[in-house]
């Protein structure tokens, strides 16, 4: 049993006063940020899975579920969905421009994405106002509870995405986005596509089914 | 010093087994069972206890022994081993078998207690429950169907605090809650079931001995949870009929006087 | 990447400084670089260094201190619980006047519910999880894989900061009207959603849910960081199958957090909405609470109270493995190091941890056997729960295999780690009874459950945390903890822990319900009071005994014996760094040549061959 603890020797054990930082790269050849964003999106998937799972359970457990078409403006929202899908396309274009280092292209396509995203949120807020004016508050019944929770949290995600894109747009306008760090645009793009995809799912189950 | 630590580790299985063995004398053991399916639950408990006790004693004794044996001061090195494939297989396979035994041993009992298609179908059944037991903060009441045998009609008979059932008969009742979640627990029946607001849950048991048993609320239901006591009174058939007649008398007369 | 210079001949020589590379903070530059760094450029002020630090070591120590402080608080609440259970409704000596002036120095039933709710909450969300993943996760992940810091140091800082609002919201309940949350740590609705159901708890429950949400945010940011760091920042040569088991455990726990926690977050948000926006997710139809009809409570109806239980346990069962996997990792490293032997069955250990984590996602229903859930579901949950004992069995046997034939040093880390094994067995085995559905019908919500989970979380995880503190204290602070005090601490803690929690099995078999403020109101329980008094005396002794630890901890912090880089002669990478490691952790280029447990190799010069030495 070697209980003895090696004596402390400042000459050997003290940190070198003047040293370098060693930062290694291991694992699959994926950018760290991209890897992390995927992990983050996994948590987001689980978050929405919680909400959607709740919706499914509650809907199954309710004898008569109202027809969404009677209660919601499906056509406006269908248009809104179309808009959001378009914004995914403009986002792809923005990332492409960023890869090439085209500042003008980034500003244009990113700007368009931001515009569409903001419109989407605007239309949703308008829809909320209409509904609330008709007294359709979240505490009226379980249909409205789930409706507001799901669309509301999605709306918050879109809004956060818009803010994120605006930050990048400003950075690009200041000339801080270039070929080397185009990844900043791509990461936001991944998030944007995710939010878009979630909406397609939500729209289908909340508005159409 | 190393002996002390080894003994300390050894003390756990020794005193542990001692406590379990002598627990009965101190009343630290199951309250007497008075239900028909109680014995099969207890048997399962003892079966698992036997398997668990063997693993418990075996692993703890090995641990204490190794700690003693291999902490001796020596200058040579320990065994340079990274594992043993065969050994891994063995100690994966044996517990796997044991665990499967445990898993299969309990399925029958579980189905007997809880599966609705196996519910008793005598005088009391899921369609004609003996009563509805309703929990609310912080009391119990039993609602018996009146003449018509249907619960939820005008002639229902309500008995606060006490649930009276006939002895040696399969009793099916509906469990409900008016507000939050409660649970129906009678230790002597080996029976526990949550009362879920918004749901009616059928429950059955067959009490084999007359007597009065504490009905305990076993799910946190607010500040008064600890005192949400009720009573289950198990009586002979004639007494039960008499009880129902008295209850009917009580309700019927009260109701009529008010109407007139 | 610059071609690696030949590694220095032994672990003590400092690497030659490399000039010319631009200076970037760790983790933020292009990965795979070696950057120059002058210590003296970094004269950070006190605030930057200890409060707003982005250094993983400082953040780890922040988690450590806040965790220990909350542990004292949680322990005090446990003592109050024990007081009430032994001598219900009697005046609490000394502190009673201070704490309960309105109720005549007596714990009121309302306050008792608050006590165990907040005891469970504080211990789980503010103590065990932050200590395991926050404190040791932060400190050990970069140092054990040879990285200069976490992948995202700023995100790491935010993950600690998100705990501050959590602490504030968690404690706010004690200072607001109506008191803190009182629906149990499981917060089952409708008790937790309808205010009139628990007049004691008004906004307390909302604050509780907010605290949970912030804890979730913190863990999510932490977990993203840990997983990225482990995957992307290992030193050259450190393959996944050469990682210390501590890192594997923390890695798997982080994955559990990533996939389980968001579900709890969405559930708590829905419960918040139920409380403040009167939605009806968990509120069923036709409630009459306190003689108030649903209209009067204002909530939408049609919800499902069981839904909350499913969502809650979908997180909280994996959470119990978040609470034990890192502890298992620490125990594995500490056992191997102090038994001077390679870990027995490294790969089976890794696979069994993964299996525990995977199975952990499909067993949550074992908390709901009597809840009114479909009994057929109960059957499937039973089978998966029973099967989860299998990987745990593999781990236990491999620990025994590790000790076998070792040259064991009986020091404080080893004592606590071996006790961890001993107690985890007890806690795990009682899990088998509860997994058996028919038996659980009787056992559910009795003190057997309380005994079970205190054996795994207190006698298990907390013992592993003690072991880890004794083991890594020299690395964290450059000083040893006092051995004599450490052994004394172990002695009493071991004895009293067993006295307190083993006897709780007995209470449980006798049918005693948990969460009852005064069990003796029932005839069947009346004879259990003496046993409860015995348990309480042991619990008070357990608490007081921790003074040995507190004294040792603070004394060693300032006056402990200075140690060098590798006082335990251990093999994993953190021991290659100075104690405590400086900014950027390592002062020399690392390359890894072997697994983390090469002790006792017969042909080597020393009885240990560190990972970093050729
Ligand atoms: C760190 C925490 C932790 C850990 C690791 C575990 C591990 C396990 N738990 Fe536990 N559990 C909790 C924390 C934990 N639990 C908490 C906090 C609660 C209560 C929550 C509340 O209601 O407030 C709870 C409640 C709980 C219940 C619900 C009881 C009830 O409310 O009615 C059940 C039921 O199945 C259960 C089962 C198990 C099982 C089977 C394991 C298994 O993983 C154990 C496996 C280990 C072993 C079996 C020991 C080692 C193996 C051997 C030595 C070899 C061979 C063995 C055999 C052949 C049998 N636990
Ligand atoms: C990790 C979790 C954890 C820990 C460590 C503990 C520790 C203890 N617990 Fe608790 N407990 C729970 C989690 C935990 N508990 C949970 C989840 C519940 C269920 C709640 C519910 O029903 O909702 C519960 C419920 C519970 C009950 C049941 C109450 C009831 O149902 O009515 C009881 C009763 O005896 C109890 C007792 C104790 C005791 C005596 C300790 C003792 O071990 C405590 C001893 C104290 C210490 C060890 C602290 C000393 C401090 C230090 C060592 C730090 C040193 C500090 C510095 C260096 C600065 N606990
Ligand atoms: Cu009713 Cu507890
Ligand atoms: Cu569990």
mmCIF file of C-alpha atoms in Angstrom, chain B residues 22-252:
data_model
loop_
_atom_site.group_PDB
_atom_site.id
_atom_site.type_symbol
_atom_site.label_atom_id
_atom_site.label_comp_id
_atom_site.label_asym_id
_atom_site.label_seq_id
_atom_site.Cartn_x
_atom_site.Cartn_y
_atom_site.Cartn_z
ATOM 1 C CA UNK B 22 -36.523 -9.794 14.058
ATOM 2 C CA UNK B 23 -38.700 -7.050 12.630
ATOM 3 C CA UNK B 24 -41.841 -9.059 13.198
ATOM 4 C CA UNK B 25 -41.341 -9.045 16.941
ATOM 5 C CA UNK B 26 -41.214 -5.266 17.004
ATOM 6 C CA UNK B 27 -44.229 -4.850 14.803
ATOM 7 C CA UNK B 28 -42.008 -3.463 12.033
ATOM 8 C CA UNK B 29 -43.505 -5.852 9.566
ATOM 9 C CA UNK B 30 -46.609 -6.303 7.476
ATOM 10 C CA UNK B 31 -49.873 -5.744 9.251
ATOM 11 C CA UNK B 32 -51.951 -8.929 9.165
ATOM 12 C CA UNK B 33 -53.378 -9.695 5.790
ATOM 13 C CA UNK B 34 -57.135 -10.037 5.461
ATOM 14 C CA UNK B 35 -57.675 -10.153 1.719
ATOM 15 C CA UNK B 36 -57.818 -13.011 -0.751
ATOM 16 C CA UNK B 37 -55.090 -11.772 -3.034
ATOM 17 C CA UNK B 38 -52.938 -10.528 -0.145
ATOM 18 C CA UNK B 39 -51.099 -13.825 0.275
ATOM 19 C CA UNK B 40 -49.957 -13.893 -3.342
ATOM 20 C CA UNK B 41 -48.576 -10.364 -2.956
ATOM 21 C CA UNK B 42 -46.816 -11.365 0.231
ATOM 22 C CA UNK B 43 -45.461 -14.493 -1.425
ATOM 23 C CA UNK B 44 -44.025 -12.383 -4.226
ATOM 24 C CA UNK B 45 -42.493 -10.081 -1.666
ATOM 25 C CA UNK B 46 -40.817 -13.019 0.028
ATOM 26 C CA UNK B 47 -39.664 -14.520 -3.272
ATOM 27 C CA UNK B 48 -37.994 -11.262 -4.216
ATOM 28 C CA UNK B 49 -36.677 -10.956 -0.710
ATOM 29 C CA UNK B 50 -35.003 -14.336 -0.984
ATOM 30 C CA UNK B 51 -33.285 -13.460 -4.259
ATOM 31 C CA UNK B 52 -32.365 -10.005 -3.095
ATOM 32 C CA UNK B 53 -31.068 -11.275 0.218
ATOM 33 C CA UNK B 54 -28.723 -13.702 -1.507
ATOM 34 C CA UNK B 55 -27.306 -11.022 -3.803
ATOM 35 C CA UNK B 56 -27.187 -8.557 -0.934
ATOM 36 C CA UNK B 57 -25.299 -10.812 1.430
ATOM 37 C CA UNK B 58 -23.074 -12.165 -1.325
ATOM 38 C CA UNK B 59 -21.988 -8.814 -2.725
ATOM 39 C CA UNK B 60 -21.607 -7.098 0.643
ATOM 40 C CA UNK B 61 -19.553 -9.902 2.117
ATOM 41 C CA UNK B 62 -17.314 -10.001 -0.958
ATOM 42 C CA UNK B 63 -16.869 -6.246 -0.740
ATOM 43 C CA UNK B 64 -15.916 -6.345 2.927
ATOM 44 C CA UNK B 65 -13.610 -9.300 2.373
ATOM 45 C CA UNK B 66 -11.818 -7.677 -0.573
ATOM 46 C CA UNK B 67 -11.456 -4.431 1.324
ATOM 47 C CA UNK B 68 -9.862 -6.361 4.159
ATOM 48 C CA UNK B 69 -7.744 -8.778 2.213
ATOM 49 C CA UNK B 70 -6.325 -6.459 -0.393
ATOM 50 C CA UNK B 71 -5.617 -3.470 1.802
ATOM 51 C CA UNK B 72 -2.749 -5.229 3.474
ATOM 52 C CA UNK B 73 0.474 -3.291 3.227
ATOM 53 C CA UNK B 74 2.601 -4.979 0.579
ATOM 54 C CA UNK B 75 5.333 -3.885 -1.717
ATOM 55 C CA UNK B 76 4.460 -5.905 -4.775
ATOM 56 C CA UNK B 77 1.875 -4.933 -7.370
ATOM 57 C CA UNK B 78 -1.719 -5.926 -7.734
ATOM 58 C CA UNK B 79 -3.132 -8.271 -10.333
ATOM 59 C CA UNK B 80 -2.763 -6.718 -13.776
ATOM 60 C CA UNK B 81 -6.138 -7.650 -15.215
ATOM 61 C CA UNK B 82 -8.444 -5.720 -17.490
ATOM 62 C CA UNK B 83 -11.347 -8.081 -17.063
ATOM 63 C CA UNK B 84 -12.493 -11.449 -18.032
ATOM 64 C CA UNK B 85 -14.869 -12.110 -20.836
ATOM 65 C CA UNK B 86 -16.215 -15.402 -19.526
ATOM 66 C CA UNK B 87 -16.826 -13.989 -16.095
ATOM 67 C CA UNK B 88 -18.737 -11.084 -17.614
ATOM 68 C CA UNK B 89 -20.950 -13.513 -19.463
ATOM 69 C CA UNK B 90 -21.629 -15.495 -16.317
ATOM 70 C CA UNK B 91 -22.536 -12.564 -14.174
ATOM 71 C CA UNK B 92 -24.716 -11.119 -16.864
ATOM 72 C CA UNK B 93 -26.545 -14.348 -17.533
ATOM 73 C CA UNK B 94 -27.309 -15.351 -13.942
ATOM 74 C CA UNK B 95 -28.981 -12.104 -12.874
ATOM 75 C CA UNK B 96 -30.753 -12.011 -16.228
ATOM 76 C CA UNK B 97 -32.365 -15.347 -15.463
ATOM 77 C CA UNK B 98 -33.217 -14.316 -11.917
ATOM 78 C CA UNK B 99 -34.761 -11.087 -13.146
ATOM 79 C CA UNK B 100 -36.811 -12.839 -15.771
ATOM 80 C CA UNK B 101 -38.090 -15.191 -13.090
ATOM 81 C CA UNK B 102 -39.109 -12.205 -10.998
ATOM 82 C CA UNK B 103 -40.749 -10.553 -13.971
ATOM 83 C CA UNK B 104 -42.802 -13.563 -14.943
ATOM 84 C CA UNK B 105 -43.665 -14.589 -11.399
ATOM 85 C CA UNK B 106 -45.675 -11.437 -10.852
ATOM 86 C CA UNK B 107 -47.676 -11.148 -14.017
ATOM 87 C CA UNK B 108 -50.489 -13.415 -12.873
ATOM 88 C CA UNK B 109 -51.053 -11.583 -9.626
ATOM 89 C CA UNK B 110 -50.985 -8.220 -11.318
ATOM 90 C CA UNK B 111 -53.527 -9.332 -13.869
ATOM 91 C CA UNK B 112 -55.705 -10.717 -11.093
ATOM 92 C CA UNK B 113 -55.715 -7.485 -9.131
ATOM 93 C CA UNK B 114 -55.947 -4.885 -11.839
ATOM 94 C CA UNK B 115 -56.992 -6.243 -15.208
ATOM 95 C CA UNK B 116 -60.591 -5.334 -15.763
ATOM 96 C CA UNK B 117 -61.425 -8.364 -17.795
ATOM 97 C CA UNK B 118 -60.540 -10.517 -14.814
ATOM 98 C CA UNK B 119 -62.759 -8.594 -12.414
ATOM 99 C CA UNK B 120 -65.195 -10.598 -10.302
ATOM 100 C CA UNK B 121 -68.568 -11.013 -11.857
ATOM 101 C CA UNK B 122 -70.793 -12.069 -8.992
ATOM 102 C CA UNK B 123 -73.358 -10.038 -7.157
ATOM 103 C CA UNK B 124 -71.053 -7.069 -7.447
ATOM 104 C CA UNK B 125 -69.376 -6.445 -10.746
ATOM 105 C CA UNK B 126 -68.062 -3.593 -12.817
ATOM 106 C CA UNK B 127 -71.582 -2.996 -14.088
ATOM 107 C CA UNK B 128 -73.133 -3.259 -10.642
ATOM 108 C CA UNK B 129 -70.545 -2.000 -8.162
ATOM 109 C CA UNK B 130 -71.347 -2.242 -4.484
ATOM 110 C CA UNK B 131 -70.807 1.469 -4.053
ATOM 111 C CA UNK B 132 -68.954 4.484 -5.185
ATOM 112 C CA UNK B 133 -66.219 5.665 -2.848
ATOM 113 C CA UNK B 134 -65.655 9.365 -3.242
ATOM 114 C CA UNK B 135 -62.620 11.168 -1.914
ATOM 115 C CA UNK B 136 -62.419 14.887 -1.382
ATOM 116 C CA UNK B 137 -60.242 17.174 0.694
ATOM 117 C CA UNK B 138 -60.028 15.710 3.400
ATOM 118 C CA UNK B 139 -62.620 13.050 3.831
ATOM 119 C CA UNK B 140 -64.125 9.918 2.387
ATOM 120 C CA UNK B 141 -67.689 8.923 1.694
ATOM 121 C CA UNK B 142 -69.308 5.812 0.335
ATOM 122 C CA UNK B 143 -72.325 6.188 -1.926
ATOM 123 C CA UNK B 144 -74.482 3.086 -2.177
ATOM 124 C CA UNK B 145 -77.030 2.660 -4.928
ATOM 125 C CA UNK B 146 -80.516 2.618 -3.504
ATOM 126 C CA UNK B 147 -83.370 0.349 -4.501
ATOM 127 C CA UNK B 148 -82.677 0.683 -8.211
ATOM 128 C CA UNK B 149 -79.131 -0.596 -7.902
ATOM 129 C CA UNK B 150 -77.801 2.281 -9.975
ATOM 130 C CA UNK B 151 -75.475 4.931 -8.649
ATOM 131 C CA UNK B 152 -76.119 8.520 -9.577
ATOM 132 C CA UNK B 153 -79.878 8.494 -9.124
ATOM 133 C CA UNK B 154 -82.154 10.155 -6.588
ATOM 134 C CA UNK B 155 -82.297 7.183 -4.253
ATOM 135 C CA UNK B 156 -78.536 6.961 -3.667
ATOM 136 C CA UNK B 157 -77.495 6.419 -0.064
ATOM 137 C CA UNK B 158 -74.526 8.327 1.190
ATOM 138 C CA UNK B 159 -72.457 7.183 4.142
ATOM 139 C CA UNK B 160 -69.766 9.614 5.207
ATOM 140 C CA UNK B 161 -66.412 8.466 6.544
ATOM 141 C CA UNK B 162 -67.152 4.760 6.596
ATOM 142 C CA UNK B 163 -67.220 2.164 3.845
ATOM 143 C CA UNK B 164 -69.098 -0.958 4.933
ATOM 144 C CA UNK B 165 -68.694 -4.208 3.020
ATOM 145 C CA UNK B 166 -69.717 -7.820 3.546
ATOM 146 C CA UNK B 167 -67.071 -10.323 4.563
ATOM 147 C CA UNK B 168 -65.826 -13.108 2.252
ATOM 148 C CA UNK B 169 -67.411 -11.644 -0.840
ATOM 149 C CA UNK B 170 -65.868 -10.228 -3.991
ATOM 150 C CA UNK B 171 -66.476 -6.536 -3.658
ATOM 151 C CA UNK B 172 -66.224 -4.235 -6.660
ATOM 152 C CA UNK B 173 -66.512 -0.511 -6.108
ATOM 153 C CA UNK B 174 -65.951 2.636 -8.102
ATOM 154 C CA UNK B 175 -63.332 5.047 -6.896
ATOM 155 C CA UNK B 176 -63.737 8.755 -7.614
ATOM 156 C CA UNK B 177 -62.355 12.051 -6.468
ATOM 157 C CA UNK B 178 -64.129 15.359 -6.362
ATOM 158 C CA UNK B 179 -61.079 17.585 -6.315
ATOM 159 C CA UNK B 180 -57.415 16.551 -6.293
ATOM 160 C CA UNK B 181 -55.734 13.157 -6.450
ATOM 161 C CA UNK B 182 -56.165 10.961 -3.375
ATOM 162 C CA UNK B 183 -55.453 7.295 -2.893
ATOM 163 C CA UNK B 184 -57.432 4.497 -1.301
ATOM 164 C CA UNK B 185 -55.101 2.472 0.897
ATOM 165 C CA UNK B 186 -55.920 -0.241 3.381
ATOM 166 C CA UNK B 187 -52.671 -1.911 4.467
ATOM 167 C CA UNK B 188 -54.403 -5.072 5.648
ATOM 168 C CA UNK B 189 -56.013 -5.530 2.222
ATOM 169 C CA UNK B 190 -52.703 -4.968 0.390
ATOM 170 C CA UNK B 191 -54.736 -2.610 -1.740
ATOM 171 C CA UNK B 192 -53.842 0.820 -2.969
ATOM 172 C CA UNK B 193 -55.416 2.780 -5.806
ATOM 173 C CA UNK B 194 -55.290 6.449 -6.655
ATOM 174 C CA UNK B 195 -58.557 8.316 -6.960
ATOM 175 C CA UNK B 196 -58.234 10.428 -10.034
ATOM 176 C CA UNK B 197 -60.442 13.471 -10.540
ATOM 177 C CA UNK B 198 -62.364 13.220 -13.787
ATOM 178 C CA UNK B 199 -62.111 9.445 -13.849
ATOM 179 C CA UNK B 200 -64.038 6.607 -12.289
ATOM 180 C CA UNK B 201 -61.771 3.708 -11.468
ATOM 181 C CA UNK B 202 -63.197 0.276 -10.655
ATOM 182 C CA UNK B 203 -61.434 -1.538 -7.809
ATOM 183 C CA UNK B 204 -62.002 -4.913 -6.218
ATOM 184 C CA UNK B 205 -61.041 -6.854 -3.123
ATOM 185 C CA UNK B 206 -62.339 -9.670 -0.980
ATOM 186 C CA UNK B 207 -61.919 -9.202 2.756
ATOM 187 C CA UNK B 208 -61.679 -12.419 4.701
ATOM 188 C CA UNK B 209 -62.055 -11.215 8.270
ATOM 189 C CA UNK B 210 -64.631 -9.051 9.966
ATOM 190 C CA UNK B 211 -63.317 -5.961 11.615
ATOM 191 C CA UNK B 212 -62.666 -2.255 11.307
ATOM 192 C CA UNK B 213 -59.699 -1.139 9.261
ATOM 193 C CA UNK B 214 -58.057 2.239 8.790
ATOM 194 C CA UNK B 215 -58.655 3.678 5.352
ATOM 195 C CA UNK B 216 -55.632 5.808 4.612
ATOM 196 C CA UNK B 217 -55.213 8.474 1.986
ATOM 197 C CA UNK B 218 -51.950 7.597 0.326
ATOM 198 C CA UNK B 219 -51.476 10.423 -2.123
ATOM 199 C CA UNK B 220 -50.489 13.923 -1.097
ATOM 200 C CA UNK B 221 -53.662 15.989 -1.342
ATOM 201 C CA UNK B 222 -52.900 19.162 0.560
ATOM 202 C CA UNK B 223 -52.166 20.302 4.067
ATOM 203 C CA UNK B 224 -54.724 17.954 5.579
ATOM 204 C CA UNK B 225 -53.410 14.863 3.828
ATOM 205 C CA UNK B 226 -52.079 13.370 7.048
ATOM 206 C CA UNK B 227 -55.489 13.363 8.703
ATOM 207 C CA UNK B 228 -57.581 12.165 5.796
ATOM 208 C CA UNK B 229 -58.568 9.022 7.606
ATOM 209 C CA UNK B 230 -61.546 6.886 6.806
ATOM 210 C CA UNK B 231 -62.707 3.479 7.880
ATOM 211 C CA UNK B 232 -63.554 0.264 6.161
ATOM 212 C CA UNK B 233 -65.876 -1.920 8.219
ATOM 213 C CA UNK B 234 -66.068 -5.539 7.177
ATOM 214 C CA UNK B 235 -69.208 -7.197 8.528
ATOM 215 C CA UNK B 236 -71.197 -10.353 8.094
ATOM 216 C CA UNK B 237 -73.821 -10.508 5.406
ATOM 217 C CA UNK B 238 -76.808 -10.016 7.744
ATOM 218 C CA UNK B 239 -75.121 -7.065 9.384
ATOM 219 C CA UNK B 240 -74.421 -5.614 5.984
ATOM 220 C CA UNK B 241 -78.040 -5.911 4.921
ATOM 221 C CA UNK B 242 -79.091 -4.344 8.193
ATOM 222 C CA UNK B 243 -76.643 -1.503 7.645
ATOM 223 C CA UNK B 244 -78.078 -0.804 4.205
ATOM 224 C CA UNK B 245 -81.600 -0.880 5.544
ATOM 225 C CA UNK B 246 -80.704 1.567 8.303
ATOM 226 C CA UNK B 247 -78.978 3.826 5.845
ATOM 227 C CA UNK B 248 -81.972 3.712 3.566
ATOM 228 C CA UNK B 249 -84.205 4.539 6.496
ATOM 229 C CA UNK B 250 -82.096 7.512 7.400
ATOM 230 C CA UNK B 251 -82.004 8.946 3.899
ATOM 231 C CA UNK B 252 -85.501 8.055 2.915
#
